[in-house]
């Protein structure tokens, strides 16, 4: 006899990847009185705020007739179903059944609820079976004096591993983002790739690099550039462009993305753009969102291209060169994170060259 899947838990194929925090929404996407739907690891959630302003996450399915609670309302510090008005308190317990009348006792039933943290402008949810044993990933320079910052939310038709590899991939920029981010110059760039127990850290030896036409505004003083890329388990990337001394840069542009799996072939990405441009911080807020949205939409197109190919042709058959060492390390960590009964990849450092 086949056991029906539990809709309150991620599919077993996710295995140990559920034991991490994932961003379910931006903080500004969840108002005080209106619930919101979000899907994380295939589990549909109803997010809402209680009277204290604290975010809550419930399974998005009323226990009565299975209507979507995310299309209901927040009433008297409870989440109310739009179908028959059943309400649930912040612990997920049935608080009221209107059809029973004012003196009727509601059934002793409870919805599946999930741990929530609100941090750095995001609402993070934990879907692991055990209690959280770590904190959500920190999004750098959020609300930090002297820095500007804003989020972009983007849906991609591809899986997490392919996305984080794309965000960490320099060679693709001269083709996918030609003229917008970087143009081909046939320049040799030595790189150092360090794989730790839970990260892949990349240093690029190219102090004279620039970021498209924006370099005129970001680095008018022609300061030397430090460029690093970082991947952190399970699904976070960070790209730093720092001008001047790396430990105290005069100017900086940082792209931090956290990827939330919706399904094996669909991912919601929350990208934090952080920048330190001195007197140009204020005007940058007017033009940077257009520029960064244009660049990320180019990635949406190429990731849809790759995703469609993978769905049509079946399992990936990747072939690589020395320039793909970053991908190999990311895949090794992601494969281990999916099933932590396997042997954890050993830390190592590699040196390679790429041409851009």
JSON list of N, CA and C in Angstrom, two decimals, residues 182-261:
[
{"chain": "A", "resi": 182, "resn": "UNK", "atom": "N", "xyz": [29.86, 43.45, -18.69]},
{"chain": "A", "resi": 182, "resn": "UNK", "atom": "CA", "xyz": [31.26, 43.24, -19.05]},
{"chain": "A", "resi": 182, "resn": "UNK", "atom": "C", "xyz": [31.31, 42.88, -20.53]},
{"chain": "A", "resi": 183, "resn": "UNK", "atom": "N", "xyz": [32.34, 43.33, -21.23]},
{"chain": "A", "resi": 183, "resn": "UNK", "atom": "CA", "xyz": [32.53, 42.99, -22.63]},
{"chain": "A", "resi": 183, "resn": "UNK", "atom": "C", "xyz": [33.79, 42.14, -22.78]},
{"chain": "A", "resi": 184, "resn": "UNK", "atom": "N", "xyz": [33.81, 41.30, -23.81]},
{"chain": "A", "resi": 184, "resn": "UNK", "atom": "CA", "xyz": [34.93, 40.39, -24.00]},
{"chain": "A", "resi": 184, "resn": "UNK", "atom": "C", "xyz": [36.18, 41.18, -24.35]},
{"chain": "A", "resi": 185, "resn": "UNK", "atom": "N", "xyz": [37.28, 40.88, -23.67]},
{"chain": "A", "resi": 185, "resn": "UNK", "atom": "CA", "xyz": [38.54, 41.58, -23.90]},
{"chain": "A", "resi": 185, "resn": "UNK", "atom": "C", "xyz": [39.72, 40.63, -24.08]},
{"chain": "A", "resi": 186, "resn": "UNK", "atom": "N", "xyz": [39.44, 39.31, -24.04]},
{"chain": "A", "resi": 186, "resn": "UNK", "atom": "CA", "xyz": [40.50, 38.30, -24.14]},
{"chain": "A", "resi": 186, "resn": "UNK", "atom": "C", "xyz": [41.62, 38.58, -23.13]},
{"chain": "A", "resi": 187, "resn": "UNK", "atom": "N", "xyz": [41.17, 38.77, -21.88]},
{"chain": "A", "resi": 187, "resn": "UNK", "atom": "CA", "xyz": [42.10, 39.00, -20.77]},
{"chain": "A", "resi": 187, "resn": "UNK", "atom": "C", "xyz": [42.19, 37.75, -19.92]},
{"chain": "A", "resi": 188, "resn": "UNK", "atom": "N", "xyz": [43.42, 37.36, -19.59]},
{"chain": "A", "resi": 188, "resn": "UNK", "atom": "CA", "xyz": [43.63, 36.20, -18.71]},
{"chain": "A", "resi": 188, "resn": "UNK", "atom": "C", "xyz": [43.51, 36.64, -17.26]},
{"chain": "A", "resi": 189, "resn": "UNK", "atom": "N", "xyz": [42.68, 35.91, -16.50]},
{"chain": "A", "resi": 189, "resn": "UNK", "atom": "CA", "xyz": [42.45, 36.26, -15.10]},
{"chain": "A", "resi": 189, "resn": "UNK", "atom": "C", "xyz": [42.79, 35.04, -14.23]},
{"chain": "A", "resi": 190, "resn": "UNK", "atom": "N", "xyz": [43.86, 35.12, -13.44]},
{"chain": "A", "resi": 190, "resn": "UNK", "atom": "CA", "xyz": [44.15, 34.03, -12.49]},
{"chain": "A", "resi": 190, "resn": "UNK", "atom": "C", "xyz": [43.11, 34.05, -11.36]},
{"chain": "A", "resi": 191, "resn": "UNK", "atom": "N", "xyz": [42.67, 32.88, -10.93]},
{"chain": "A", "resi": 191, "resn": "UNK", "atom": "CA", "xyz": [41.71, 32.79, -9.83]},
{"chain": "A", "resi": 191, "resn": "UNK", "atom": "C", "xyz": [42.19, 31.78, -8.80]},
{"chain": "A", "resi": 192, "resn": "UNK", "atom": "N", "xyz": [41.81, 32.02, -7.56]},
{"chain": "A", "resi": 192, "resn": "UNK", "atom": "CA", "xyz": [42.05, 31.08, -6.47]},
{"chain": "A", "resi": 192, "resn": "UNK", "atom": "C", "xyz": [40.71, 30.66, -5.92]},
{"chain": "A", "resi": 193, "resn": "UNK", "atom": "N", "xyz": [40.48, 29.35, -5.86]},
{"chain": "A", "resi": 193, "resn": "UNK", "atom": "CA", "xyz": [39.20, 28.80, -5.42]},
{"chain": "A", "resi": 193, "resn": "UNK", "atom": "C", "xyz": [39.43, 27.97, -4.16]},
{"chain": "A", "resi": 194, "resn": "UNK", "atom": "N", "xyz": [38.80, 28.39, -3.07]},
{"chain": "A", "resi": 194, "resn": "UNK", "atom": "CA", "xyz": [38.92, 27.65, -1.80]},
{"chain": "A", "resi": 194, "resn": "UNK", "atom": "C", "xyz": [37.57, 27.04, -1.44]},
{"chain": "A", "resi": 195, "resn": "UNK", "atom": "N", "xyz": [37.55, 25.73, -1.25]},
{"chain": "A", "resi": 195, "resn": "UNK", "atom": "CA", "xyz": [36.34, 25.06, -0.78]},
{"chain": "A", "resi": 195, "resn": "UNK", "atom": "C", "xyz": [36.51, 24.75, 0.69]},
{"chain": "A", "resi": 196, "resn": "UNK", "atom": "N", "xyz": [35.61, 25.27, 1.52]},
{"chain": "A", "resi": 196, "resn": "UNK", "atom": "CA", "xyz": [35.61, 24.98, 2.94]},
{"chain": "A", "resi": 196, "resn": "UNK", "atom": "C", "xyz": [34.53, 23.95, 3.22]},
{"chain": "A", "resi": 197, "resn": "UNK", "atom": "N", "xyz": [34.23, 23.73, 4.49]},
{"chain": "A", "resi": 197, "resn": "UNK", "atom": "CA", "xyz": [33.22, 22.74, 4.85]},
{"chain": "A", "resi": 197, "resn": "UNK", "atom": "C", "xyz": [31.83, 23.13, 4.34]},
{"chain": "A", "resi": 198, "resn": "UNK", "atom": "N", "xyz": [31.56, 24.43, 4.19]},
{"chain": "A", "resi": 198, "resn": "UNK", "atom": "CA", "xyz": [30.22, 24.85, 3.78]},
{"chain": "A", "resi": 198, "resn": "UNK", "atom": "C", "xyz": [30.22, 26.04, 2.84]},
{"chain": "A", "resi": 199, "resn": "UNK", "atom": "N", "xyz": [31.34, 26.30, 2.16]},
{"chain": "A", "resi": 199, "resn": "UNK", "atom": "CA", "xyz": [31.39, 27.44, 1.26]},
{"chain": "A", "resi": 199, "resn": "UNK", "atom": "C", "xyz": [32.40, 27.21, 0.14]},
{"chain": "A", "resi": 200, "resn": "UNK", "atom": "N", "xyz": [32.26, 28.03, -0.91]},
{"chain": "A", "resi": 200, "resn": "UNK", "atom": "CA", "xyz": [33.23, 28.09, -1.99]},
{"chain": "A", "resi": 200, "resn": "UNK", "atom": "C", "xyz": [33.59, 29.56, -2.16]},
{"chain": "A", "resi": 201, "resn": "UNK", "atom": "N", "xyz": [34.88, 29.88, -1.98]},
{"chain": "A", "resi": 201, "resn": "UNK", "atom": "CA", "xyz": [35.34, 31.26, -1.96]},
{"chain": "A", "resi": 201, "resn": "UNK", "atom": "C", "xyz": [36.31, 31.48, -3.13]},
{"chain": "A", "resi": 202, "resn": "UNK", "atom": "N", "xyz": [36.06, 32.51, -3.91]},
{"chain": "A", "resi": 202, "resn": "UNK", "atom": "CA", "xyz": [36.83, 32.74, -5.13]},
{"chain": "A", "resi": 202, "resn": "UNK", "atom": "C", "xyz": [37.43, 34.14, -5.12]},
{"chain": "A", "resi": 203, "resn": "UNK", "atom": "N", "xyz": [38.74, 34.23, -5.39]},
{"chain": "A", "resi": 203, "resn": "UNK", "atom": "CA", "xyz": [39.43, 35.51, -5.55]},
{"chain": "A", "resi": 203, "resn": "UNK", "atom": "C", "xyz": [39.89, 35.65, -6.99]},
{"chain": "A", "resi": 204, "resn": "UNK", "atom": "N", "xyz": [39.64, 36.83, -7.58]},
{"chain": "A", "resi": 204, "resn": "UNK", "atom": "CA", "xyz": [40.05, 37.11, -8.95]},
{"chain": "A", "resi": 204, "resn": "UNK", "atom": "C", "xyz": [41.19, 38.12, -8.94]},
{"chain": "A", "resi": 205, "resn": "UNK", "atom": "N", "xyz": [42.27, 37.83, -9.64]},
{"chain": "A", "resi": 205, "resn": "UNK", "atom": "CA", "xyz": [43.42, 38.73, -9.71]},
{"chain": "A", "resi": 205, "resn": "UNK", "atom": "C", "xyz": [43.27, 39.60, -10.95]},
{"chain": "A", "resi": 206, "resn": "UNK", "atom": "N", "xyz": [42.43, 40.62, -10.84]},
{"chain": "A", "resi": 206, "resn": "UNK", "atom": "CA", "xyz": [42.17, 41.53, -11.96]},
{"chain": "A", "resi": 206, "resn": "UNK", "atom": "C", "xyz": [41.85, 42.91, -11.42]},
{"chain": "A", "resi": 207, "resn": "UNK", "atom": "N", "xyz": [42.85, 43.59, -10.82]},
{"chain": "A", "resi": 207, "resn": "UNK", "atom": "CA", "xyz": [42.59, 44.88, -10.16]},
{"chain": "A", "resi": 207, "resn": "UNK", "atom": "C", "xyz": [42.11, 45.96, -11.09]},
{"chain": "A", "resi": 208, "resn": "UNK", "atom": "N", "xyz": [42.31, 45.81, -12.41]},
{"chain": "A", "resi": 208, "resn": "UNK", "atom": "CA", "xyz": [41.88, 46.83, -13.36]},
{"chain": "A", "resi": 208, "resn": "UNK", "atom": "C", "xyz": [40.53, 46.55, -13.98]},
{"chain": "A", "resi": 209, "resn": "UNK", "atom": "N", "xyz": [39.78, 45.56, -13.47]},
{"chain": "A", "resi": 209, "resn": "UNK", "atom": "CA", "xyz": [38.48, 45.20, -14.04]},
{"chain": "A", "resi": 209, "resn": "UNK", "atom": "C", "xyz": [37.48, 46.33, -13.82]},
{"chain": "A", "resi": 210, "resn": "UNK", "atom": "N", "xyz": [36.42, 46.33, -14.62]},
{"chain": "A", "resi": 210, "resn": "UNK", "atom": "CA", "xyz": [35.37, 47.34, -14.48]},
{"chain": "A", "resi": 210, "resn": "UNK", "atom": "C", "xyz": [34.02, 46.67, -14.70]},
{"chain": "A", "resi": 211, "resn": "UNK", "atom": "N", "xyz": [32.95, 47.36, -14.28]},
{"chain": "A", "resi": 211, "resn": "UNK", "atom": "CA", "xyz": [31.58, 46.83, -14.41]},
{"chain": "A", "resi": 211, "resn": "UNK", "atom": "C", "xyz": [30.84, 47.67, -15.44]},
{"chain": "A", "resi": 212, "resn": "UNK", "atom": "N", "xyz": [31.07, 47.38, -16.71]},
{"chain": "A", "resi": 212, "resn": "UNK", "atom": "CA", "xyz": [30.34, 48.06, -17.77]},
{"chain": "A", "resi": 212, "resn": "UNK", "atom": "C", "xyz": [30.46, 49.58, -17.68]},
{"chain": "A", "resi": 213, "resn": "UNK", "atom": "N", "xyz": [29.46, 50.29, -18.20]},
{"chain": "A", "resi": 213, "resn": "UNK", "atom": "CA", "xyz": [29.50, 51.75, -18.21]},
{"chain": "A", "resi": 213, "resn": "UNK", "atom": "C", "xyz": [29.37, 52.34, -16.82]},
{"chain": "A", "resi": 214, "resn": "UNK", "atom": "N", "xyz": [28.87, 51.56, -15.85]},
{"chain": "A", "resi": 214, "resn": "UNK", "atom": "CA", "xyz": [28.68, 52.09, -14.51]},
{"chain": "A", "resi": 214, "resn": "UNK", "atom": "C", "xyz": [30.00, 52.38, -13.81]},
{"chain": "A", "resi": 215, "resn": "UNK", "atom": "N", "xyz": [31.11, 51.87, -14.36]},
{"chain": "A", "resi": 215, "resn": "UNK", "atom": "CA", "xyz": [32.41, 52.10, -13.73]},
{"chain": "A", "resi": 215, "resn": "UNK", "atom": "C", "xyz": [32.73, 53.59, -13.69]},
{"chain": "A", "resi": 216, "resn": "UNK", "atom": "N", "xyz": [32.18, 54.37, -14.60]},
{"chain": "A", "resi": 216, "resn": "UNK", "atom": "CA", "xyz": [32.43, 55.80, -14.61]},
{"chain": "A", "resi": 216, "resn": "UNK", "atom": "C", "xyz": [31.88, 56.46, -13.35]},
{"chain": "A", "resi": 217, "resn": "UNK", "atom": "N", "xyz": [30.79, 55.91, -12.81]},
{"chain": "A", "resi": 217, "resn": "UNK", "atom": "CA", "xyz": [30.18, 56.46, -11.61]},
{"chain": "A", "resi": 217, "resn": "UNK", "atom": "C", "xyz": [30.67, 55.77, -10.35]},
{"chain": "A", "resi": 218, "resn": "UNK", "atom": "N", "xyz": [30.91, 54.46, -10.46]},
{"chain": "A", "resi": 218, "resn": "UNK", "atom": "CA", "xyz": [31.30, 53.71, -9.27]},
{"chain": "A", "resi": 218, "resn": "UNK", "atom": "C", "xyz": [32.77, 53.91, -8.91]},
{"chain": "A", "resi": 219, "resn": "UNK", "atom": "N", "xyz": [33.60, 54.15, -9.90]},
{"chain": "A", "resi": 219, "resn": "UNK", "atom": "CA", "xyz": [35.03, 54.24, -9.62]},
{"chain": "A", "resi": 219, "resn": "UNK", "atom": "C", "xyz": [35.67, 55.38, -10.42]},
{"chain": "A", "resi": 220, "resn": "UNK", "atom": "N", "xyz": [35.22, 56.62, -10.21]},
{"chain": "A", "resi": 220, "resn": "UNK", "atom": "CA", "xyz": [35.78, 57.73, -10.98]},
{"chain": "A", "resi": 220, "resn": "UNK", "atom": "C", "xyz": [37.25, 57.97, -10.68]},
{"chain": "A", "resi": 221, "resn": "UNK", "atom": "N", "xyz": [37.72, 57.56, -9.49]},
{"chain": "A", "resi": 221, "resn": "UNK", "atom": "CA", "xyz": [39.11, 57.77, -9.12]},
{"chain": "A", "resi": 221, "resn": "UNK", "atom": "C", "xyz": [40.04, 56.69, -9.61]},
{"chain": "A", "resi": 222, "resn": "UNK", "atom": "N", "xyz": [39.52, 55.71, -10.37]},
{"chain": "A", "resi": 222, "resn": "UNK", "atom": "CA", "xyz": [40.34, 54.61, -10.92]},
{"chain": "A", "resi": 222, "resn": "UNK", "atom": "C", "xyz": [41.11, 53.87, -9.82]},
{"chain": "A", "resi": 223, "resn": "UNK", "atom": "N", "xyz": [40.42, 53.59, -8.71]},
{"chain": "A", "resi": 223, "resn": "UNK", "atom": "CA", "xyz": [41.04, 52.84, -7.62]},
{"chain": "A", "resi": 223, "resn": "UNK", "atom": "C", "xyz": [41.16, 51.38, -8.01]},
{"chain": "A", "resi": 224, "resn": "UNK", "atom": "N", "xyz": [42.14, 50.67, -7.45]},
{"chain": "A", "resi": 224, "resn": "UNK", "atom": "CA", "xyz": [42.26, 49.23, -7.74]},
{"chain": "A", "resi": 224, "resn": "UNK", "atom": "C", "xyz": [41.04, 48.48, -7.21]},
{"chain": "A", "resi": 225, "resn": "UNK", "atom": "N", "xyz": [40.63, 47.46, -7.94]},
{"chain": "A", "resi": 225, "resn": "UNK", "atom": "CA", "xyz": [39.43, 46.69, -7.63]},
{"chain": "A", "resi": 225, "resn": "UNK", "atom": "C", "xyz": [39.79, 45.34, -7.02]},
{"chain": "A", "resi": 226, "resn": "UNK", "atom": "N", "xyz": [39.07, 44.97, -5.95]},
{"chain": "A", "resi": 226, "resn": "UNK", "atom": "CA", "xyz": [39.11, 43.62, -5.42]},
{"chain": "A", "resi": 226, "resn": "UNK", "atom": "C", "xyz": [37.78, 42.95, -5.71]},
{"chain": "A", "resi": 227, "resn": "UNK", "atom": "N", "xyz": [37.82, 41.85, -6.45]},
{"chain": "A", "resi": 227, "resn": "UNK", "atom": "CA", "xyz": [36.61, 41.13, -6.83]},
{"chain": "A", "resi": 227, "resn": "UNK", "atom": "C", "xyz": [36.65, 39.74, -6.21]},
{"chain": "A", "resi": 228, "resn": "UNK", "atom": "N", "xyz": [35.64, 39.42, -5.41]},
{"chain": "A", "resi": 228, "resn": "UNK", "atom": "CA", "xyz": [35.51, 38.09, -4.82]},
{"chain": "A", "resi": 228, "resn": "UNK", "atom": "C", "xyz": [34.09, 37.58, -5.03]},
{"chain": "A", "resi": 229, "resn": "UNK", "atom": "N", "xyz": [33.96, 36.27, -5.21]},
{"chain": "A", "resi": 229, "resn": "UNK", "atom": "CA", "xyz": [32.67, 35.60, -5.26]},
{"chain": "A", "resi": 229, "resn": "UNK", "atom": "C", "xyz": [32.63, 34.56, -4.15]},
{"chain": "A", "resi": 230, "resn": "UNK", "atom": "N", "xyz": [31.45, 34.40, -3.53]},
{"chain": "A", "resi": 230, "resn": "UNK", "atom": "CA", "xyz": [31.33, 33.45, -2.43]},
{"chain": "A", "resi": 230, "resn": "UNK", "atom": "C", "xyz": [30.01, 32.69, -2.55]},
{"chain": "A", "resi": 231, "resn": "UNK", "atom": "N", "xyz": [30.07, 31.40, -2.30]},
{"chain": "A", "resi": 231, "resn": "UNK", "atom": "CA", "xyz": [28.87, 30.56, -2.19]},
{"chain": "A", "resi": 231, "resn": "UNK", "atom": "C", "xyz": [28.83, 29.98, -0.79]},
{"chain": "A", "resi": 232, "resn": "UNK", "atom": "N", "xyz": [27.64, 30.02, -0.17]},
{"chain": "A", "resi": 232, "resn": "UNK", "atom": "CA", "xyz": [27.44, 29.44, 1.15]},
{"chain": "A", "resi": 232, "resn": "UNK", "atom": "C", "xyz": [26.25, 28.49, 1.10]},
{"chain": "A", "resi": 233, "resn": "UNK", "atom": "N", "xyz": [26.42, 27.33, 1.71]},
{"chain": "A", "resi": 233, "resn": "UNK", "atom": "CA", "xyz": [25.30, 26.39, 1.79]},
{"chain": "A", "resi": 233, "resn": "UNK", "atom": "C", "xyz": [24.14, 27.02, 2.56]},
{"chain": "A", "resi": 234, "resn": "UNK", "atom": "N", "xyz": [22.89, 26.69, 2.15]},
{"chain": "A", "resi": 234, "resn": "UNK", "atom": "CA", "xyz": [22.58, 25.78, 1.05]},
{"chain": "A", "resi": 234, "resn": "UNK", "atom": "C", "xyz": [22.45, 26.45, -0.30]},
{"chain": "A", "resi": 235, "resn": "UNK", "atom": "N", "xyz": [22.22, 27.81, -0.32]},
{"chain": "A", "resi": 235, "resn": "UNK", "atom": "CA", "xyz": [21.81, 28.42, -1.59]},
{"chain": "A", "resi": 235, "resn": "UNK", "atom": "C", "xyz": [22.04, 29.92, -1.63]},
{"chain": "A", "resi": 236, "resn": "UNK", "atom": "N", "xyz": [23.16, 30.38, -1.07]},
{"chain": "A", "resi": 236, "resn": "UNK", "atom": "CA", "xyz": [23.44, 31.81, -1.00]},
{"chain": "A", "resi": 236, "resn": "UNK", "atom": "C", "xyz": [24.70, 32.14, -1.79]},
{"chain": "A", "resi": 237, "resn": "UNK", "atom": "N", "xyz": [24.67, 33.23, -2.54]},
{"chain": "A", "resi": 237, "resn": "UNK", "atom": "CA", "xyz": [25.87, 33.71, -3.21]},
{"chain": "A", "resi": 237, "resn": "UNK", "atom": "C", "xyz": [26.08, 35.18, -2.87]},
{"chain": "A", "resi": 238, "resn": "UNK", "atom": "N", "xyz": [27.34, 35.57, -2.93]},
{"chain": "A", "resi": 238, "resn": "UNK", "atom": "CA", "xyz": [27.69, 36.97, -2.66]},
{"chain": "A", "resi": 238, "resn": "UNK", "atom": "C", "xyz": [28.83, 37.35, -3.59]},
{"chain": "A", "resi": 239, "resn": "UNK", "atom": "N", "xyz": [28.64, 38.45, -4.32]},
{"chain": "A", "resi": 239, "resn": "UNK", "atom": "CA", "xyz": [29.64, 38.97, -5.25]},
{"chain": "A", "resi": 239, "resn": "UNK", "atom": "C", "xyz": [30.04, 40.36, -4.78]},
{"chain": "A", "resi": 240, "resn": "UNK", "atom": "N", "xyz": [31.31, 40.54, -4.45]},
{"chain": "A", "resi": 240, "resn": "UNK", "atom": "CA", "xyz": [31.81, 41.82, -3.93]},
{"chain": "A", "resi": 240, "resn": "UNK", "atom": "C", "xyz": [32.73, 42.48, -4.95]},
{"chain": "A", "resi": 241, "resn": "UNK", "atom": "N", "xyz": [32.45, 43.76, -5.23]},
{"chain": "A", "resi": 241, "resn": "UNK", "atom": "CA", "xyz": [33.38, 44.62, -5.96]},
{"chain": "A", "resi": 241, "resn": "UNK", "atom": "C", "xyz": [33.76, 45.74, -5.00]},
{"chain": "A", "resi": 242, "resn": "UNK", "atom": "N", "xyz": [35.02, 45.76, -4.61]},
{"chain": "A", "resi": 242, "resn": "UNK", "atom": "CA", "xyz": [35.49, 46.72, -3.60]},
{"chain": "A", "resi": 242, "resn": "UNK", "atom": "C", "xyz": [36.61, 47.55, -4.21]},
{"chain": "A", "resi": 243, "resn": "UNK", "atom": "N", "xyz": [36.48, 48.88, -4.14]},
{"chain": "A", "resi": 243, "resn": "UNK", "atom": "CA", "xyz": [37.49, 49.77, -4.68]},
{"chain": "A", "resi": 243, "resn": "UNK", "atom": "C", "xyz": [38.25, 50.43, -3.54]},
{"chain": "A", "resi": 244, "resn": "UNK", "atom": "N", "xyz": [39.58, 50.34, -3.63]},
{"chain": "A", "resi": 244, "resn": "UNK", "atom": "CA", "xyz": [40.42, 50.82, -2.54]},
{"chain": "A", "resi": 244, "resn": "UNK", "atom": "C", "xyz": [40.84, 49.66, -1.67]},
{"chain": "A", "resi": 245, "resn": "UNK", "atom": "N", "xyz": [41.19, 49.93, -0.42]},
{"chain": "A", "resi": 245, "resn": "UNK", "atom": "CA", "xyz": [41.62, 48.88, 0.49]},
{"chain": "A", "resi": 245, "resn": "UNK", "atom": "C", "xyz": [40.46, 47.94, 0.79]},
{"chain": "A", "resi": 246, "resn": "UNK", "atom": "N", "xyz": [40.60, 46.62, 0.58]},
{"chain": "A", "resi": 246, "resn": "UNK", "atom": "CA", "xyz": [39.48, 45.69, 0.78]},
{"chain": "A", "resi": 246, "resn": "UNK", "atom": "C", "xyz": [38.89, 45.72, 2.18]},
{"chain": "A", "resi": 247, "resn": "UNK", "atom": "N", "xyz": [39.73, 45.93, 3.20]},
{"chain": "A", "resi": 247, "resn": "UNK", "atom": "CA", "xyz": [39.24, 45.93, 4.58]},
{"chain": "A", "resi": 247, "resn": "UNK", "atom": "C", "xyz": [38.45, 47.19, 4.91]},
{"chain": "A", "resi": 248, "resn": "UNK", "atom": "N", "xyz": [38.66, 48.28, 4.15]},
{"chain": "A", "resi": 248, "resn": "UNK", "atom": "CA", "xyz": [37.91, 49.53, 4.36]},
{"chain": "A", "resi": 248, "resn": "UNK", "atom": "C", "xyz": [37.78, 50.23, 3.01]},
{"chain": "A", "resi": 249, "resn": "UNK", "atom": "N", "xyz": [36.98, 49.70, 2.10]},
{"chain": "A", "resi": 249, "resn": "UNK", "atom": "CA", "xyz": [36.91, 50.24, 0.75]},
{"chain": "A", "resi": 249, "resn": "UNK", "atom": "C", "xyz": [36.30, 51.64, 0.72]},
{"chain": "A", "resi": 250, "resn": "UNK", "atom": "N", "xyz": [36.79, 52.45, -0.21]},
{"chain": "A", "resi": 250, "resn": "UNK", "atom": "CA", "xyz": [36.21, 53.78, -0.39]},
{"chain": "A", "resi": 250, "resn": "UNK", "atom": "C", "xyz": [34.86, 53.68, -1.09]},
{"chain": "A", "resi": 251, "resn": "UNK", "atom": "N", "xyz": [34.75, 52.69, -2.01]},
{"chain": "A", "resi": 251, "resn": "UNK", "atom": "CA", "xyz": [33.51, 52.45, -2.73]},
{"chain": "A", "resi": 251, "resn": "UNK", "atom": "C", "xyz": [33.28, 50.95, -2.83]},
{"chain": "A", "resi": 252, "resn": "UNK", "atom": "N", "xyz": [32.02, 50.56, -2.93]},
{"chain": "A", "resi": 252, "resn": "UNK", "atom": "CA", "xyz": [31.72, 49.12, -2.96]},
{"chain": "A", "resi": 252, "resn": "UNK", "atom": "C", "xyz": [30.39, 48.89, -3.64]},
{"chain": "A", "resi": 253, "resn": "UNK", "atom": "N", "xyz": [30.30, 47.71, -4.27]},
{"chain": "A", "resi": 253, "resn": "UNK", "atom": "CA", "xyz": [29.06, 47.26, -4.90]},
{"chain": "A", "resi": 253, "resn": "UNK", "atom": "C", "xyz": [28.97, 45.77, -4.62]},
{"chain": "A", "resi": 254, "resn": "UNK", "atom": "N", "xyz": [27.93, 45.35, -3.88]},
{"chain": "A", "resi": 254, "resn": "UNK", "atom": "CA", "xyz": [27.82, 43.97, -3.40]},
{"chain": "A", "resi": 254, "resn": "UNK", "atom": "C", "xyz": [26.47, 43.41, -3.84]},
{"chain": "A", "resi": 255, "resn": "UNK", "atom": "N", "xyz": [26.49, 42.23, -4.45]},
{"chain": "A", "resi": 255, "resn": "UNK", "atom": "CA", "xyz": [25.28, 41.55, -4.93]},
{"chain": "A", "resi": 255, "resn": "UNK", "atom": "C", "xyz": [25.14, 40.26, -4.13]},
{"chain": "A", "resi": 256, "resn": "UNK", "atom": "N", "xyz": [24.13, 40.18, -3.28]},
{"chain": "A", "resi": 256, "resn": "UNK", "atom": "CA", "xyz": [23.91, 39.01, -2.44]},
{"chain": "A", "resi": 256, "resn": "UNK", "atom": "C", "xyz": [22.57, 38.38, -2.81]},
{"chain": "A", "resi": 257, "resn": "UNK", "atom": "N", "xyz": [22.59, 37.11, -3.17]},
{"chain": "A", "resi": 257, "resn": "UNK", "atom": "CA", "xyz": [21.36, 36.42, -3.59]},
{"chain": "A", "resi": 257, "resn": "UNK", "atom": "C", "xyz": [21.13, 35.20, -2.70]},
{"chain": "A", "resi": 258, "resn": "UNK", "atom": "N", "xyz": [19.89, 35.05, -2.24]},
{"chain": "A", "resi": 258, "resn": "UNK", "atom": "CA", "xyz": [19.50, 33.84, -1.54]},
{"chain": "A", "resi": 258, "resn": "UNK", "atom": "C", "xyz": [18.40, 33.17, -2.35]},
{"chain": "A", "resi": 259, "resn": "UNK", "atom": "N", "xyz": [18.60, 31.89, -2.65]},
{"chain": "A", "resi": 259, "resn": "UNK", "atom": "CA", "xyz": [17.73, 31.15, -3.56]},
{"chain": "A", "resi": 259, "resn": "UNK", "atom": "C", "xyz": [16.82, 30.22, -2.76]},
{"chain": "A", "resi": 260, "resn": "UNK", "atom": "N", "xyz": [15.51, 30.36, -2.98]},
{"chain": "A", "resi": 260, "resn": "UNK", "atom": "CA", "xyz": [14.53, 29.53, -2.30]},
{"chain": "A", "resi": 260, "resn": "UNK", "atom": "C", "xyz": [13.91, 28.55, -3.29]},
{"chain": "A", "resi": 261, "resn": "UNK", "atom": "N", "xyz": [14.12, 27.23, -3.10]},
{"chain": "A", "resi": 261, "resn": "UNK", "atom": "CA", "xyz": [13.53, 26.27, -4.03]},
{"chain": "A", "resi": 261, "resn": "UNK", "atom": "C", "xyz": [12.01, 26.27, -3.93]}
]
